[in-house]
CSV table of C-alpha atoms in Angstrom, one decimal:
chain,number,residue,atom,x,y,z
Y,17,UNK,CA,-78.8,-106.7,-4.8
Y,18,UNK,CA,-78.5,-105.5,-1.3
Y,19,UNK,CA,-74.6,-105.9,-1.7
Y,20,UNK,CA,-74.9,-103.4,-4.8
Y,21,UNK,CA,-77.2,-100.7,-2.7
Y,22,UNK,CA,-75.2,-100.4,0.4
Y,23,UNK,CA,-72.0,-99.7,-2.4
Y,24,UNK,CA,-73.8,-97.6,-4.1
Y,25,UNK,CA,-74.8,-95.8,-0.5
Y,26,UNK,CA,-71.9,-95.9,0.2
Y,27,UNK,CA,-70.2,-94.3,-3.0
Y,28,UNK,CA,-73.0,-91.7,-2.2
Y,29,UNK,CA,-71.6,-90.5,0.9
Y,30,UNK,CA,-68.2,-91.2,-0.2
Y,31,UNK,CA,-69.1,-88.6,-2.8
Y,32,UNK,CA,-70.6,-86.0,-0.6
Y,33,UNK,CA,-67.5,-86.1,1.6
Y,34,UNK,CA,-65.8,-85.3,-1.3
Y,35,UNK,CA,-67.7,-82.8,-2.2
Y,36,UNK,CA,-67.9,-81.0,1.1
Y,37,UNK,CA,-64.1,-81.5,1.4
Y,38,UNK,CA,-63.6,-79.8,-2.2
Y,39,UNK,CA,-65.8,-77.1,-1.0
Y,40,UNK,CA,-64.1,-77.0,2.4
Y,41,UNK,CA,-60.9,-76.9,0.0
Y,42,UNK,CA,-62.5,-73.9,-2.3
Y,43,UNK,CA,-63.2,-72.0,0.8
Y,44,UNK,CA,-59.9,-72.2,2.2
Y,45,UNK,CA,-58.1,-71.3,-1.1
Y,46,UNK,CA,-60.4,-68.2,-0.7
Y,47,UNK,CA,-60.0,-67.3,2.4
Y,48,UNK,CA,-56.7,-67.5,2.1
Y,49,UNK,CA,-56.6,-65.5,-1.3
Y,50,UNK,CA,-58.3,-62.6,0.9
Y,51,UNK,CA,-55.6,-63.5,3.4
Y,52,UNK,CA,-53.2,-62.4,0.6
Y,53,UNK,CA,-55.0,-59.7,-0.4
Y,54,UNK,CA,-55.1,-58.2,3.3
Y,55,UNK,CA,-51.5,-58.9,3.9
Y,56,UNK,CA,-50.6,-57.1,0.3
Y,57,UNK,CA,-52.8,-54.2,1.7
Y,58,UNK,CA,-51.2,-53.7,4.9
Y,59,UNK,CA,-47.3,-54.5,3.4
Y,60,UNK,CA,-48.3,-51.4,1.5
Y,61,UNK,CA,-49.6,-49.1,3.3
Y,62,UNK,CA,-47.2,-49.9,5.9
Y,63,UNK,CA,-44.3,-49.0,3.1
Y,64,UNK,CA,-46.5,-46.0,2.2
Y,65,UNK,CA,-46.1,-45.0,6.1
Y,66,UNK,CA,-43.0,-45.7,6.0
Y,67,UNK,CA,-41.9,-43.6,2.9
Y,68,UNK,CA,-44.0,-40.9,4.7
Y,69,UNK,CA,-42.1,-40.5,8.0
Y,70,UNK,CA,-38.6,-40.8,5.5
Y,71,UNK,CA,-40.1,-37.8,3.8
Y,72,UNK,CA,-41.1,-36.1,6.8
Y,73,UNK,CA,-37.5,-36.7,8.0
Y,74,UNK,CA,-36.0,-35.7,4.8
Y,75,UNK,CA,-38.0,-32.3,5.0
Y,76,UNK,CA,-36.9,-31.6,8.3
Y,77,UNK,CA,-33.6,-32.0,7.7
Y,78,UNK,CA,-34.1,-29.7,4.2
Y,79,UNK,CA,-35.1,-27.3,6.7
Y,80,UNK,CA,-32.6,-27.9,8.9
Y,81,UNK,CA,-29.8,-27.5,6.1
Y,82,UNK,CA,-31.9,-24.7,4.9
Y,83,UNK,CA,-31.4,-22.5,8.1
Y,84,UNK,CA,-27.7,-23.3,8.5
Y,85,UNK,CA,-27.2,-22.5,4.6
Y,86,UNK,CA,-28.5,-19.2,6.0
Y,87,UNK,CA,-26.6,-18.9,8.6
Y,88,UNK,CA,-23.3,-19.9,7.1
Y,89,UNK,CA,-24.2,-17.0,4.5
Y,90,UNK,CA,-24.6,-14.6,7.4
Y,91,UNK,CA,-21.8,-15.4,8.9
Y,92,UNK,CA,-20.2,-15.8,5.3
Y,93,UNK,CA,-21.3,-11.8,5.0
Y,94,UNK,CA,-20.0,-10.9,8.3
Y,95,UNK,CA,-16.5,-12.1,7.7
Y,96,UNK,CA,-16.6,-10.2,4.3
Y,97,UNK,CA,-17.5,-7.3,5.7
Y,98,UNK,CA,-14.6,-7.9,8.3
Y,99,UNK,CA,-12.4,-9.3,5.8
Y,100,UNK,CA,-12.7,-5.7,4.4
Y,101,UNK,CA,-12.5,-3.7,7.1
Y,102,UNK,CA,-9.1,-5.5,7.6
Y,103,UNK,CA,-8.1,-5.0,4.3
Y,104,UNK,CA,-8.5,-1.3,4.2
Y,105,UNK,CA,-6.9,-1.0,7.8
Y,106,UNK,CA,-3.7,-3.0,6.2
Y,107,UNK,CA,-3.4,-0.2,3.5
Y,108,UNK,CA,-3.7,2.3,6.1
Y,109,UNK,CA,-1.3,0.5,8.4
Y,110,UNK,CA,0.9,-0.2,5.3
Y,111,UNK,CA,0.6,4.0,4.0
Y,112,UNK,CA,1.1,5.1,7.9
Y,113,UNK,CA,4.6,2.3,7.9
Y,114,UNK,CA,5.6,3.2,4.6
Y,115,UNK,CA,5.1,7.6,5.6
Y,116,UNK,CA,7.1,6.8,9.0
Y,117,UNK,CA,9.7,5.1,6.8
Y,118,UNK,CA,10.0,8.1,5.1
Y,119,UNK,CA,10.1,10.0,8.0
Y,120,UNK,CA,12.8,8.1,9.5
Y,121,UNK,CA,15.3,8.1,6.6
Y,122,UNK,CA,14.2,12.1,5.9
Y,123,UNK,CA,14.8,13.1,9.6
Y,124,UNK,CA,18.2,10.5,9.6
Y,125,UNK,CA,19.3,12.4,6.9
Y,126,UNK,CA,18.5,15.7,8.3
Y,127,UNK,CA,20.4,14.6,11.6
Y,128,UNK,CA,23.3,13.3,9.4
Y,129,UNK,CA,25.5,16.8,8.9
Y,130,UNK,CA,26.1,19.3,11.3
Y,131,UNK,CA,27.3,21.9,8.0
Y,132,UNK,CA,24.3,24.2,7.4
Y,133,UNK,CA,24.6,24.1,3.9
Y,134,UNK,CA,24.4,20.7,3.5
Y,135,UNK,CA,21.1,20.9,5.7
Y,136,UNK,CA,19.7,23.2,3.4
Y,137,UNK,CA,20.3,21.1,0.1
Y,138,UNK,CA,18.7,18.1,2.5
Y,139,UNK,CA,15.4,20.3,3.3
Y,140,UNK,CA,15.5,20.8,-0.4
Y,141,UNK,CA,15.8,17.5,-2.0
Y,142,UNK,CA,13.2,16.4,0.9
Y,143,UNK,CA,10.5,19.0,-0.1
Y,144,UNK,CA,10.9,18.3,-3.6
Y,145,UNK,CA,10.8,14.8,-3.4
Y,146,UNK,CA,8.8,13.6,-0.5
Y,147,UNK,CA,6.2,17.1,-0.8
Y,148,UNK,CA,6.3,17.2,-4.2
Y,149,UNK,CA,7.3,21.2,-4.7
Y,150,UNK,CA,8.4,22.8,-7.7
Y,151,UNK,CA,9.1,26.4,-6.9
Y,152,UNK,CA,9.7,27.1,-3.1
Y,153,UNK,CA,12.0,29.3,-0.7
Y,154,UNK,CA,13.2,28.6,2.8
Y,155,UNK,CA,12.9,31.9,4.8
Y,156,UNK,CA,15.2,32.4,8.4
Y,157,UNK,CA,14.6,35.4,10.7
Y,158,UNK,CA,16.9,37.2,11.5
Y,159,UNK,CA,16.9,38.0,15.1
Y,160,UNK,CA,18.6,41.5,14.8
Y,161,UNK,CA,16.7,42.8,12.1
Y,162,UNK,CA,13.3,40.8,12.5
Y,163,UNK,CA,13.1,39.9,9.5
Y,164,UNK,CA,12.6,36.5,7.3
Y,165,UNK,CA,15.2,36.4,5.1
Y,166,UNK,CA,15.3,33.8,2.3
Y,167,UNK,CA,18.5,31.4,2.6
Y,168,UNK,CA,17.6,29.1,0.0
Y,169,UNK,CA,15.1,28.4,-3.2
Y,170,UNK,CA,14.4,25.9,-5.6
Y,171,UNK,CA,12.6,26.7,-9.0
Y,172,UNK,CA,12.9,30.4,-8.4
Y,173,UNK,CA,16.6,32.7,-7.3
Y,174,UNK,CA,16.8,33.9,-4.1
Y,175,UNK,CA,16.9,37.4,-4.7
Y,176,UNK,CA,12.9,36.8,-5.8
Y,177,UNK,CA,12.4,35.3,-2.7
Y,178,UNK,CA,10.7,37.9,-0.5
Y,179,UNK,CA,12.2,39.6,2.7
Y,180,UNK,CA,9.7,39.8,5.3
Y,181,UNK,CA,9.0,41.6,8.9
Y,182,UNK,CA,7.5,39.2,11.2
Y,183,UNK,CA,3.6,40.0,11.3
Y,184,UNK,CA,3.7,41.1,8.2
Y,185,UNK,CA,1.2,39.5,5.5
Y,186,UNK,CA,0.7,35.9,5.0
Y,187,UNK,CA,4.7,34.7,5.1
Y,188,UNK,CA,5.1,37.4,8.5
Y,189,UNK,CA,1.5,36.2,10.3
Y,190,UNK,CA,2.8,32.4,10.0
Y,191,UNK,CA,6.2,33.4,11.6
Y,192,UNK,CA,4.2,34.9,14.4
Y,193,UNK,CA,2.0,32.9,14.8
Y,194,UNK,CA,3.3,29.5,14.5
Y,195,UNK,CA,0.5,28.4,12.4
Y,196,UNK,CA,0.7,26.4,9.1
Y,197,UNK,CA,-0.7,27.7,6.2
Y,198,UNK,CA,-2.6,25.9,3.4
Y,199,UNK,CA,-4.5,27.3,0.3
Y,200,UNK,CA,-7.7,25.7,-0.8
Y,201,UNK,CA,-7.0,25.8,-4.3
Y,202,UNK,CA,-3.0,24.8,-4.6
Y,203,UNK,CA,-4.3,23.9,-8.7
Y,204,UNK,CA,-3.6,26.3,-11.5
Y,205,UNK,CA,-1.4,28.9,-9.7
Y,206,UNK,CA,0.2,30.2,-13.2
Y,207,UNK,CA,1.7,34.1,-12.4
Y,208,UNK,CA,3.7,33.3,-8.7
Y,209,UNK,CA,3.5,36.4,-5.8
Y,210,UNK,CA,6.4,35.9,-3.9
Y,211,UNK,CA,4.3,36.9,-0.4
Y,212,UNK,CA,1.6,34.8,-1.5
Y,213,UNK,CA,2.9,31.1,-1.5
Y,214,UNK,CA,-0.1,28.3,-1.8
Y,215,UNK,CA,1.7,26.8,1.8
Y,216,UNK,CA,3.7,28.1,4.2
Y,217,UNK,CA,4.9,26.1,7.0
Y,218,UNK,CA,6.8,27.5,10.0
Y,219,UNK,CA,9.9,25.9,11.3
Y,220,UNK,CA,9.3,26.1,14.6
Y,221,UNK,CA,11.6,24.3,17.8
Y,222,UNK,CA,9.0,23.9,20.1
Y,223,UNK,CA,7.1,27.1,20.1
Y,224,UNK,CA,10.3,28.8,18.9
Y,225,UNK,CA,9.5,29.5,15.3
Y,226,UNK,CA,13.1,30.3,13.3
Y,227,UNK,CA,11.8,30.3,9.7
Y,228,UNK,CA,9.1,29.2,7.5
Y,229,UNK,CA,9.2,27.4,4.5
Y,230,UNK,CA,7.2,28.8,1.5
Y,231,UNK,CA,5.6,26.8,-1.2
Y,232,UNK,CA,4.6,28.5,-4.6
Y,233,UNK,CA,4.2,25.5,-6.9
Y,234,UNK,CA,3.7,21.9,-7.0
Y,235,UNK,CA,5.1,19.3,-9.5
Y,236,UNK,CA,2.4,19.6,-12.4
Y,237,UNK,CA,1.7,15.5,-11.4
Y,238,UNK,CA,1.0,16.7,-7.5
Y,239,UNK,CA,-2.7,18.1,-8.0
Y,240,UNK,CA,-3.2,18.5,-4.3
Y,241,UNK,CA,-2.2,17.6,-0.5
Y,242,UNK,CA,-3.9,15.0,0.9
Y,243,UNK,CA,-3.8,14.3,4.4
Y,244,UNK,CA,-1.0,12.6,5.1
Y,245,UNK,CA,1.2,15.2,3.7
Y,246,UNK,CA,0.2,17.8,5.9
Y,247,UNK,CA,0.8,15.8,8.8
Y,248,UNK,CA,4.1,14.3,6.9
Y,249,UNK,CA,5.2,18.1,6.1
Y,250,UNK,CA,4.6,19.4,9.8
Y,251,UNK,CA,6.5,16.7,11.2
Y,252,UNK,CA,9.2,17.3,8.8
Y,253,UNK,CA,9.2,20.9,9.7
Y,254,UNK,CA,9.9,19.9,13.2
Y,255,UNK,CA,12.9,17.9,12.2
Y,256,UNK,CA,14.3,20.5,9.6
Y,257,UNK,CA,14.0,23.3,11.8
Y,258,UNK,CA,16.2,21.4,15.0
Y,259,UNK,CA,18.9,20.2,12.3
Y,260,UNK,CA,19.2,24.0,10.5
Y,261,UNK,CA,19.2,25.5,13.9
Y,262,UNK,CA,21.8,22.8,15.2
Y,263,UNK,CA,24.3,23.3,11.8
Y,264,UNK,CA,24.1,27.2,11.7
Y,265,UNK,CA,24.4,27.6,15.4
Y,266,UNK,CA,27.6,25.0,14.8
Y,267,UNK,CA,28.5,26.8,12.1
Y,268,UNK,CA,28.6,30.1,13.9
Y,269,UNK,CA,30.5,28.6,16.8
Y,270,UNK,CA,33.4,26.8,13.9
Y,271,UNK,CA,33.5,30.2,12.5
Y,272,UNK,CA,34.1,32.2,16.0
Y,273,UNK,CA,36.3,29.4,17.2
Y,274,UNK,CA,38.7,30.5,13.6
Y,275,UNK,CA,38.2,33.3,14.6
Y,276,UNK,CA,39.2,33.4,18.3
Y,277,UNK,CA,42.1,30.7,17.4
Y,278,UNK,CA,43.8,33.2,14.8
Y,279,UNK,CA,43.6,35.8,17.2
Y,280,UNK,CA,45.6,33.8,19.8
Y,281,UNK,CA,47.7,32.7,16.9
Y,282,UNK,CA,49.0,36.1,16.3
Y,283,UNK,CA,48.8,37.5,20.2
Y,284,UNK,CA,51.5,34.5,20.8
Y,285,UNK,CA,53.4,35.4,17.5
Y,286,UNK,CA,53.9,39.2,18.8
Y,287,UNK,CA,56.0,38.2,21.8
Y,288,UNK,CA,58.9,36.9,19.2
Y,289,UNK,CA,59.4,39.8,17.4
O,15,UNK,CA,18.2,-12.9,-4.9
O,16,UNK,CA,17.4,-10.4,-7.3
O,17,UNK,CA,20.2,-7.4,-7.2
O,18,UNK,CA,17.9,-3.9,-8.1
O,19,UNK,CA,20.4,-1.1,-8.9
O,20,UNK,CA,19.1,2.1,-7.5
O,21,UNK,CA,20.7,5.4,-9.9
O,22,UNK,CA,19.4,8.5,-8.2
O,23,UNK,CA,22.1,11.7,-7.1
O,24,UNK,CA,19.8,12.7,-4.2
O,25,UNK,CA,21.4,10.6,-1.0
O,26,UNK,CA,18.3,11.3,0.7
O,27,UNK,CA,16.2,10.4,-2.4
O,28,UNK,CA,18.6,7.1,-3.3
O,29,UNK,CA,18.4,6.1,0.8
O,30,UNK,CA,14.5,6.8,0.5
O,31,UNK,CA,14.2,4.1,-2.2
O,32,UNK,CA,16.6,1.7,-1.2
O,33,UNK,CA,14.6,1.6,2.1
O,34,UNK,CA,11.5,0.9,0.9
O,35,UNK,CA,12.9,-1.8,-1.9
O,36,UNK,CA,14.7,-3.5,1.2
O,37,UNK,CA,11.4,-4.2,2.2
O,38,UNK,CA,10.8,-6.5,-0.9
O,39,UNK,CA,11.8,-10.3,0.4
O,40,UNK,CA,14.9,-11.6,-0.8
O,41,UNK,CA,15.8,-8.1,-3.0
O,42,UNK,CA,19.5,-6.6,-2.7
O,43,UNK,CA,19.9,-2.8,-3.3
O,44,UNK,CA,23.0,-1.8,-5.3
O,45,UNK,CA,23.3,2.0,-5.2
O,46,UNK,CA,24.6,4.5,-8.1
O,47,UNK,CA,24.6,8.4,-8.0
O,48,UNK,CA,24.8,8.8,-11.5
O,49,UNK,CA,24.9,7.1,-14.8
O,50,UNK,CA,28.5,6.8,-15.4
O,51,UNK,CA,28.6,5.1,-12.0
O,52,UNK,CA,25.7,3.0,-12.6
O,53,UNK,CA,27.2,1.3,-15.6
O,54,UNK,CA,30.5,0.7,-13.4
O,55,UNK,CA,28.1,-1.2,-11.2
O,56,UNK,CA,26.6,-3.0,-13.8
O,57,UNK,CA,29.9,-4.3,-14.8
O,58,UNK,CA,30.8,-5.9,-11.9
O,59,UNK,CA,27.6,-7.3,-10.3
O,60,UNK,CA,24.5,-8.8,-12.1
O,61,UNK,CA,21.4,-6.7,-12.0
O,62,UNK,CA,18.1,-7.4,-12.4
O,63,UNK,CA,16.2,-4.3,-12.0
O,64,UNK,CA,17.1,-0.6,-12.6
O,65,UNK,CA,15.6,1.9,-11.3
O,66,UNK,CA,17.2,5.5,-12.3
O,67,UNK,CA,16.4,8.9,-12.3
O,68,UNK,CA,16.3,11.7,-15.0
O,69,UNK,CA,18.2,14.6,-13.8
O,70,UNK,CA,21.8,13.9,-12.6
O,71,UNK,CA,24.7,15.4,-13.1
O,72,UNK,CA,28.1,13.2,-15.6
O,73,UNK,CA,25.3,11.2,-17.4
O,74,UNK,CA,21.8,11.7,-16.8
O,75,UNK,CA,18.9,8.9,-16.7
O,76,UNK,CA,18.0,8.7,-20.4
O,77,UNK,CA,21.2,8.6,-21.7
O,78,UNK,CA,22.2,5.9,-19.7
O,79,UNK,CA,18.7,4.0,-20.7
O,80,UNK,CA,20.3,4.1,-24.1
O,81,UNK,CA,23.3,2.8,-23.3
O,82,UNK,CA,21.7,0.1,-21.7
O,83,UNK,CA,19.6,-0.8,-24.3
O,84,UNK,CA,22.3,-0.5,-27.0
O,85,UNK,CA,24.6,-3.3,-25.2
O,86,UNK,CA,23.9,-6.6,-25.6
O,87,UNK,CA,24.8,-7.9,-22.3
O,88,UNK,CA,22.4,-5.7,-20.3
O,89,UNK,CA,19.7,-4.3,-23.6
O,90,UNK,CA,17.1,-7.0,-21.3
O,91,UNK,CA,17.7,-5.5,-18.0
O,92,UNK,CA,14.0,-3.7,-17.0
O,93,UNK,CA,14.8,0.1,-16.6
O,94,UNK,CA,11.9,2.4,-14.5
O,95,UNK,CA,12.4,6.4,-14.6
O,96,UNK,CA,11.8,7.8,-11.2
O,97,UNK,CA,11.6,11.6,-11.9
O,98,UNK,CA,10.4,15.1,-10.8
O,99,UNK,CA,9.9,15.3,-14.4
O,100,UNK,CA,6.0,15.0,-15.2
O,101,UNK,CA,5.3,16.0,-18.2
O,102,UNK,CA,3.8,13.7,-21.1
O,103,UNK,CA,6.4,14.4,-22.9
O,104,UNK,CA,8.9,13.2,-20.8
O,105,UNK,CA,7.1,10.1,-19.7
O,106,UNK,CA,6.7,9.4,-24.0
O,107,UNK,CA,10.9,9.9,-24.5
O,108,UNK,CA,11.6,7.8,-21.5
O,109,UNK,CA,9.3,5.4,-23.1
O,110,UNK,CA,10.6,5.7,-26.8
O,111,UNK,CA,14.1,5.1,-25.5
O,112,UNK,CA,13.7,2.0,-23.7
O,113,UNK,CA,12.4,2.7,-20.3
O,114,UNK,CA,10.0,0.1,-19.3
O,115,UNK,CA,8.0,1.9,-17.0
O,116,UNK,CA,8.4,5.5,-15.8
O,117,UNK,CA,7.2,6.8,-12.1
O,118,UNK,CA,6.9,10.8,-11.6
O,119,UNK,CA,8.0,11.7,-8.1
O,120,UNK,CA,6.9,12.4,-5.4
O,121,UNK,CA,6.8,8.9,-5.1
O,122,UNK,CA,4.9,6.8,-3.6
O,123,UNK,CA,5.9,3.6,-1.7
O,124,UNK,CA,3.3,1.4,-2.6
O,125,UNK,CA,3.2,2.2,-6.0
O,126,UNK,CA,6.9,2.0,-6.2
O,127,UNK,CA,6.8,-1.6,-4.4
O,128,UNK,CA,4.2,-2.6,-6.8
O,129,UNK,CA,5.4,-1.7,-9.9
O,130,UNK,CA,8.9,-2.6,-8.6
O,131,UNK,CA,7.4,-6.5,-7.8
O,132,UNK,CA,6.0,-6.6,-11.3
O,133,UNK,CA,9.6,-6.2,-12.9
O,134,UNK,CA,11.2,-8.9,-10.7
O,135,UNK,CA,12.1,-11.9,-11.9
O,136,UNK,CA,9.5,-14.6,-10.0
């Protein structure tokens, strides 16, 4: 009997060790479930902190893209703007090459003949072709008489090219004065006045003027002058006026020199007779 | 090399062209003063380009365009009218007769190089 007590104490205590170690058991499981729970909590917000700072990082660097974006544009702009300030200097460059080409195989030409008549068809084919002239007369003075007299024309006969006194009119005042002269309107000019060209241009060696050339018409397609043919024209002028000059003074001096040499001719001849 | 046959009576006018073609990579000028020549010249050398003025004196510019066009051998040969002449009229015969492109004078370089490029054979 006393045998079956001290079991059954026994099985008592057994039993509440049991039970304190399941609830020991229970309390661990739960504390550990909070554990779990705590350690879920901070994995995330740590992540969340995380994926904030990223952001933060990402935005900066937006920002940072952002204001070179802008400044690649401004500088994108700039060179544009450069680009086409280059570009419309090459044309000038290119029309300023392309005009002293033409001024180089004009004046070449002009230079090429020392016969005066064959400078006067060069002056001509120049100013119709590189001025774009229809009707025009080149006037020399005449140093005895004072006077401009027309040597050759294009578009018109030279006996309707005017003779002129120096200082006389529009023709005479640009002989005297040296001056170039260029109407406003050079459009619709239908009935032609042969002392009123639309340009006159003198032909001057220095300040030596020895004729002017006068322009009564352009080609219907040349509506106007733009600047590069004034200056194109006046530096033509300058060239046209040495190489006439040059060819009638040589002409003057072959034709004295024939002169001269047949007079020799015969004064050696007489002798043998 | 493309050979561009220059037909013009002017010496001044045919030097002023061939100097500014020259300019043109590669091009070769061939020079003519006047129809009758220019088809001598297109005889003997191969030509890619012709460029030819109206008024000349043996055979003038549109006569020669004809000729051009009515021979087989040469009837693909581009032709461009550089003239004084600047009437519509003109520009429309030069046209009708076979002229592929027609530039009044005074000319201008650039344009003349430009229009000169599109004819060339690339």
């Amino acid at each position: 009997m006393e045998k079956d007590t001290s079991l059954s104490n026994k099985a008592d205590e057994f039993l509440q060790v049991f039970r304190k170690g399941e609830e020991f058991t229970k309390d661990l499981l739960k504390e550990n479930e909070k554990l779990r729970f705590r350690i879920a909590q901070l994995e995330e917000s740590l992540q969340r902190s995380g994926d904030e700072a990223r952001t933060k990082l990402y935005e900066d660097r937006i920002h940072l893209m952002e204001d070179e974006i802008n400044s690649l544009r401004e500088r994108f702009r700039q060179v544009e703007e450069e680009n086409k300030d280059f570009a419309s200097k090459y044309i000038e460059v290119e029309e300023e090459n392309n005009n002293l080409a033409n001024l180089y195989v004009a004046s070449y030409q002009l230079h090429s003949t020392l016969d005066f008549s064959e400078v006067l068809r060069i002056v001509l084919e120049i100013i119709i072709n590189l001025i774009g002239a229809e009707k025009f007369a080149i006037l020399l003075i005449d140093d005895k008489t004072n006077e401009l007299i027309p040597v050759s024309t294009e578009g018109m006969a030279v006996s309707e090219a005017p003779r002129v006194k120096i200082g006389d009119g529009l023709i005479g005042n640009v002989a005297k004065e040296g001056e170039s002269f260029f109407a406003d309107d050079m459009t619709g000019v239908t009935g032609i006045n042969p002392l009123e060209p639309i340009v006159c241009i003198p032909l001057k060696i220095k300040e030596h003027v020895i004729g002017v050339i006068s322009i009564y018409k352009l080609l219907m397609q040349k509506e106007r002058f733009n600047n590069v043919d004034y200056e194109l024209f006046n530096l033509l002028a300058g060239h046209a006026a040495t190489a006439i000059f040059s060819s009638r003074l040589y002409t003057q001096s072959e034709r004295k020199l024939t002169t001269i040499q047949s007079f020799l001719d015969l004064l050696k001849e007489k002798p043998r007779k | 090399m493309p050979n561009i046959l220059v037909v013009e009576d002017s010496p001044t006018m045919r030097q002023l062209i061939s100097f500014a073609i020259k300019r043109i990579p590669s091009s070769h000028v061939i020079e003519a003063t006047d129809g009758v020549d220019a088809l001598k010249k297109l005889s003997s050398e191969k030509i890619d380009l012709i460029l030819a003025d109206i008024n000349m004196p043996v055979m003038d510019g549109l006569k020669l365009v004809s000729l051009v066009r009515g021979n087989p051998a040469y009837k693909d040969i581009p032709i461009i009218i550089v003239t004084t002449e600047g009437a519509e009229e003109d520009r429309k015969r030069a046209l009708s007769i076979g002229a592929n492109a027609y530039l009044p004078k005074p000319i201008q370089t650039q344009q003349l190089l430009k229009l000169v490029s599109t004819f060339l054979p690339t």
